[in-house]
Coordinates of C-alpha atoms in Angstrom, one line a residue:
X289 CA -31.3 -7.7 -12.3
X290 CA -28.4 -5.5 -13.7
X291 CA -25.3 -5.2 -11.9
X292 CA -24.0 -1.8 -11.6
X293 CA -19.9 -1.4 -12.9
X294 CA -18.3 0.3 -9.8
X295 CA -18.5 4.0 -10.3
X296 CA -14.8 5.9 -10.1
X297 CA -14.5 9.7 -9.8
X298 CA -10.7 10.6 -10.5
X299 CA -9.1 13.8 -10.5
X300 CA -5.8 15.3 -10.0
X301 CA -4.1 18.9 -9.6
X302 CA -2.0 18.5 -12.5
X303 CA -4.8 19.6 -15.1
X304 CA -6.8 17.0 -17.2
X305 CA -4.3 17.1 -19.8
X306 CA -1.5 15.6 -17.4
X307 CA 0.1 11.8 -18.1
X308 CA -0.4 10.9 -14.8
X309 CA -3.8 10.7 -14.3
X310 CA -4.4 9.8 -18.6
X311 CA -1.7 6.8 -17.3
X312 CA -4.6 6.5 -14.4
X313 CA -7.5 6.1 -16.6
X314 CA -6.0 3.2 -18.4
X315 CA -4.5 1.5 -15.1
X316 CA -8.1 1.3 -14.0
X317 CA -10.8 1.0 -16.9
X318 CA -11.8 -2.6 -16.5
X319 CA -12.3 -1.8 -13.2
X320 CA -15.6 0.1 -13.7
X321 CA -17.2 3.0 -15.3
X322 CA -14.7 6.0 -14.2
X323 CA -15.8 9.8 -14.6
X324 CA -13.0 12.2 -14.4
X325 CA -13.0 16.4 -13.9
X326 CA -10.0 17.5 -13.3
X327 CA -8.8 21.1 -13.2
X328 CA -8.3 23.2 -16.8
X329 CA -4.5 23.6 -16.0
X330 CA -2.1 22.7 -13.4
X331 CA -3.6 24.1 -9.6
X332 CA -0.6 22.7 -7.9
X333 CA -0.7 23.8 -4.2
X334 CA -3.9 24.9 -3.9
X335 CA -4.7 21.5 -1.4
X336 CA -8.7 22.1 -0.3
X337 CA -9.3 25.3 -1.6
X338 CA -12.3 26.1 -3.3
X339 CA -14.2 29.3 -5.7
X340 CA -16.0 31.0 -2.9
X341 CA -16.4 34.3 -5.2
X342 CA -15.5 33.2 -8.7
X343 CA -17.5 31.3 -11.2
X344 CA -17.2 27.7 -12.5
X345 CA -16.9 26.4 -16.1
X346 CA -17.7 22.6 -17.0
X347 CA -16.4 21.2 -20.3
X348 CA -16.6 18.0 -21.8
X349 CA -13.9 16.7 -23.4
X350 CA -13.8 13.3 -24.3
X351 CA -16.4 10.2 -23.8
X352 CA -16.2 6.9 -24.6
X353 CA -17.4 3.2 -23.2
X354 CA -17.1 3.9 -19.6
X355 CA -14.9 6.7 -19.7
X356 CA -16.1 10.3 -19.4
X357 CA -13.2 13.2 -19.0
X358 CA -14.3 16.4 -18.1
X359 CA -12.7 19.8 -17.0
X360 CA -13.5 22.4 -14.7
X361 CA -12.1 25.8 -14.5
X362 CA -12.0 25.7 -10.7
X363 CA -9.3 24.1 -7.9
X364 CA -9.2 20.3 -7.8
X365 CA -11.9 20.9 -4.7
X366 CA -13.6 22.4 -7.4
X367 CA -13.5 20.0 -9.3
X368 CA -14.9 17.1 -7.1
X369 CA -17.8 19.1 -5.6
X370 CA -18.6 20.0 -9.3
X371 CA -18.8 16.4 -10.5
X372 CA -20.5 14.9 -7.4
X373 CA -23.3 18.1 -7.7
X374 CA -23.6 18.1 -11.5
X375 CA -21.8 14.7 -13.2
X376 CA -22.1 12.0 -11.9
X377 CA -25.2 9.6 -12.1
X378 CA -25.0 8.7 -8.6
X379 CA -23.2 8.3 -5.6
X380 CA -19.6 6.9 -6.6
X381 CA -17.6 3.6 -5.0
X382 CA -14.6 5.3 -5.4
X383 CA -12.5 9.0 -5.4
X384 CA -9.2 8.9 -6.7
X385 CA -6.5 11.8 -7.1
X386 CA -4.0 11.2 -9.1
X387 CA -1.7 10.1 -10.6
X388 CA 0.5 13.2 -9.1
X389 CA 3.9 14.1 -10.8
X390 CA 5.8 14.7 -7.4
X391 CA 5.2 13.4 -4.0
X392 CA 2.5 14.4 -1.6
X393 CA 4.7 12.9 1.7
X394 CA 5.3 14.4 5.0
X395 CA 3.8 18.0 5.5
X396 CA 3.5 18.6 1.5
X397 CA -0.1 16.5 2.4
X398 CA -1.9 19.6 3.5
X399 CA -0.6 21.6 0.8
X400 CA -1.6 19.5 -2.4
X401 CA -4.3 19.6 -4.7
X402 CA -4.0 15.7 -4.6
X403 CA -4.4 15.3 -1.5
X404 CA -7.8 18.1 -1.3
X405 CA -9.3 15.8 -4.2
X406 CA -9.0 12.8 -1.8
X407 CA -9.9 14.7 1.1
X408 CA -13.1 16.2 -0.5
X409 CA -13.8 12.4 -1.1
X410 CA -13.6 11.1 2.1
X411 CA -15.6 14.6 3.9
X412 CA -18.2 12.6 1.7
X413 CA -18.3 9.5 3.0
X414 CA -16.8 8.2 -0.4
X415 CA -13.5 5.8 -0.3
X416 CA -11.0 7.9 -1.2
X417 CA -7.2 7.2 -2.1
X418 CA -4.4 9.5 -3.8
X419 CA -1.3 8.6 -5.8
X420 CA 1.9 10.1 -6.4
X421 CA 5.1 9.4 -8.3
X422 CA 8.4 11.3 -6.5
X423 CA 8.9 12.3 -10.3
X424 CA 8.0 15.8 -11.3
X425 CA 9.2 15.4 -15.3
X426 CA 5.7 15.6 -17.5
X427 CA 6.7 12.3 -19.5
X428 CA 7.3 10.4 -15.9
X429 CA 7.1 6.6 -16.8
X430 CA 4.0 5.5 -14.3
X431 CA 4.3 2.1 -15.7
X432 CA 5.8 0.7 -12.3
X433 CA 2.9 1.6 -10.4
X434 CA 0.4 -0.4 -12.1
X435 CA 0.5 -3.1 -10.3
X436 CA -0.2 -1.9 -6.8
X437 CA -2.3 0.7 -8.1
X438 CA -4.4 -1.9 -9.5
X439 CA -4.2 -3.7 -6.3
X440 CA -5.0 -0.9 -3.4
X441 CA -7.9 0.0 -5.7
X442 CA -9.3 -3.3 -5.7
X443 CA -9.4 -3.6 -1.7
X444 CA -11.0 -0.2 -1.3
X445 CA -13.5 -1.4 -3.8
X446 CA -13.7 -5.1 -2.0
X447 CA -13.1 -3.5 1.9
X448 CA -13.9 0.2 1.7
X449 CA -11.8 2.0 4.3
X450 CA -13.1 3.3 7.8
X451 CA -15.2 6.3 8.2
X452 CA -13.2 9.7 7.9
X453 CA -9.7 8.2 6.9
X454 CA -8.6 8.0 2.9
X455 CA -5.2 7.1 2.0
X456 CA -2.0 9.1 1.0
X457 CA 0.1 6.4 -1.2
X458 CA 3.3 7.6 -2.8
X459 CA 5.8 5.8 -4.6
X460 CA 9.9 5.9 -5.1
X461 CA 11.6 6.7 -8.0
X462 CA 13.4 3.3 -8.1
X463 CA 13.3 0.7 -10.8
X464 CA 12.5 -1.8 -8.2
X465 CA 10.3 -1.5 -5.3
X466 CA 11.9 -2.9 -2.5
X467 CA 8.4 -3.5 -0.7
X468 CA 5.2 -1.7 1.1
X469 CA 5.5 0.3 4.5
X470 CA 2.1 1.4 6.0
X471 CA 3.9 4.4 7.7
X472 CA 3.2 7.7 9.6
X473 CA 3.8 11.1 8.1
X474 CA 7.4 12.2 8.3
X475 CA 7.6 15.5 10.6
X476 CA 9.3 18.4 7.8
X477 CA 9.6 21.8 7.1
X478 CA 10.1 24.1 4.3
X479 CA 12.5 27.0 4.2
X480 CA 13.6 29.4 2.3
X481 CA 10.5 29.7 0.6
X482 CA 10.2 33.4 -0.9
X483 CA 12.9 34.6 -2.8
X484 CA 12.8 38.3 -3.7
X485 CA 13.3 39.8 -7.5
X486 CA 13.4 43.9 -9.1
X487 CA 11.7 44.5 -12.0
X488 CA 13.4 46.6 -14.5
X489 CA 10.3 48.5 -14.9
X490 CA 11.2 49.5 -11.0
X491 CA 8.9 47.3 -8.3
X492 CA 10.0 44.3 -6.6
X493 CA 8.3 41.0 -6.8
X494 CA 8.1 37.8 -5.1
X495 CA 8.9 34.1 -6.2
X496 CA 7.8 30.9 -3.4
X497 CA 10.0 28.4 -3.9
X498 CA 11.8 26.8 -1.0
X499 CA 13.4 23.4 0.0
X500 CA 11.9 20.5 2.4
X501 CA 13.9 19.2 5.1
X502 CA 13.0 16.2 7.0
X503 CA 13.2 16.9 10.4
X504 CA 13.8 13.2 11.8
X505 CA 15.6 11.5 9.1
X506 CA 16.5 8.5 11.4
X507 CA 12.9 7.6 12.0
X508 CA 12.0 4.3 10.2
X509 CA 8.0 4.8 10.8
X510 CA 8.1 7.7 8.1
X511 CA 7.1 8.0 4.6
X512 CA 9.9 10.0 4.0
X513 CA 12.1 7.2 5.4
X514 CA 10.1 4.4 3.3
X515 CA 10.3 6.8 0.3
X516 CA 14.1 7.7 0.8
X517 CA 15.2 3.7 1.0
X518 CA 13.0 2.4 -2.2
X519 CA 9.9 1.4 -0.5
X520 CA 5.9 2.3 -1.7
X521 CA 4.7 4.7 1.6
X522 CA 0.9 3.9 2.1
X523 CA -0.2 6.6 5.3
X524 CA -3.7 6.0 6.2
X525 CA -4.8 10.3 6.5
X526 CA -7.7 11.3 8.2
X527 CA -10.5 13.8 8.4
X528 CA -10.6 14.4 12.0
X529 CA -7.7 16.8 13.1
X530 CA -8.4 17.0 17.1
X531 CA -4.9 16.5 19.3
X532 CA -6.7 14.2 21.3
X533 CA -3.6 13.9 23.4
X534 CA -3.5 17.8 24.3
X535 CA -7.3 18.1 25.5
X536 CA -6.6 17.1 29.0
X537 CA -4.1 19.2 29.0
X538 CA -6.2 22.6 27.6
X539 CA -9.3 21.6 29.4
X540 CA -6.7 21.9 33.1
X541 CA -6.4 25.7 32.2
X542 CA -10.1 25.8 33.4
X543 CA -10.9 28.8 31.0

């Protein structure tokens, strides 16, 4: 009887093109037949959106022995739904999102397109992990991270992870890793976010920017924390959103 490679769906919100997730491919080909569709061009920020009203475009651009690269000109939601409906042979082991060039800590989670690819995943019932570098420079060295990206990939493959939670895993800009910290997400907010311009021609126009703050700095549980003193932050994300804690407290209203 044949044994089937594990199957890997990886994409990213970078854009196909991007180092990280090309640095990805080659961290992880030996570890089974990987499929990637990733968005046309960068779709930072768009965490799980998806084209409700605008029409998808599928392209192939590169295959080889157990490699297949495709892009799509949707969000990185887009991109996995898209692949899992029209790609892949079957079900995969594996969705990866990655490798992103910036981190995805704290609150930035629910904004990235990273994050939505791994999200997607797991609202599937598929493994799902995402990666991050805290280097946003398009010729990042991801080198580093092969090692424990090799190594988290191979547990998910080996453990799976429980239903409804995926994994957020970012890494320090260091040149040494000082160690691992399975850690909470960091409490943060951004500011200053919209900065205001005039256009010659005579209207005014809006740029989001902005600048994170993390709101408990001393708090060693963090990612940020982890992040800040040199270590890898691995937070364990999942599906189910509910305050658990607060429904005693809204059902005593007695609505």
């Amino acid at each position: 009887m044949e044994i089937k490679r594990p199957l890997l769906l990886i994409s990213n919100d970078d854009g196909f093109q991007a180092k990280g997730i090309n640095c990805l491919i080659e961290m992880l080909v030996d570890y089974g037949d990987i499929i990637v569709c990733a968005p046309e061009s960068a779709c930072s920020g768009m965490a799980c959106a998806f084209s409700a009203t605008t029409p998808l475009r599928l392209r192939l651009r590169e295959k080889r022995e157990g490699v297949e690269i495709w892009s799509c000109s949707g969000t990185p939601v887009d991109c996995v739904k898209m692949a899992l409906a029209e790609i892949v042979p079957r079900k995969p082991d594996m969705v990866i999102g990655g490798i992103n060039h910036g981190d995805n800590a704290s609150v930035n989670m629910h904004y990235s397109g990273t994050m939505g690819v791994t999200l997607e995943g797991c609202m599937k019932y598929i493994p799902s992990v995402a990666f991050s570098l805290c280097d946003h420079r398009e010729d990042a060295d991801f080198e580093p991270l092969r090692p424990l990206i090799r190594q988290i990939t191979e547990r998910v493959l080996e453990d799976g992870l429980p239903l409804g939670v995926c994994l957020n895993v970012n890494f320090p800009l260091v040149p040494i890793y000082k160690g691992v910290k399975i850690c909470r997400m960091a409490k943060g907010t951004w500011g200053h976010e919209v900065v205001k311009c005039h256009h010659l021609r005579g209207y005014d126009y809006w740029w989001m920017v902005g600048s994170y703050t993390n709101d408990e700095p001393d708090a060693e549980d963090t990612d940020n924390w982890a992040l800040t003193h040199g270590y890898v932050a691995i937070t364990p994300t999942q599906i189910d959103v509910t305050a658990y804690s607060a429904l005693e407290k809204i059902r005593s209203w007695n609505l």
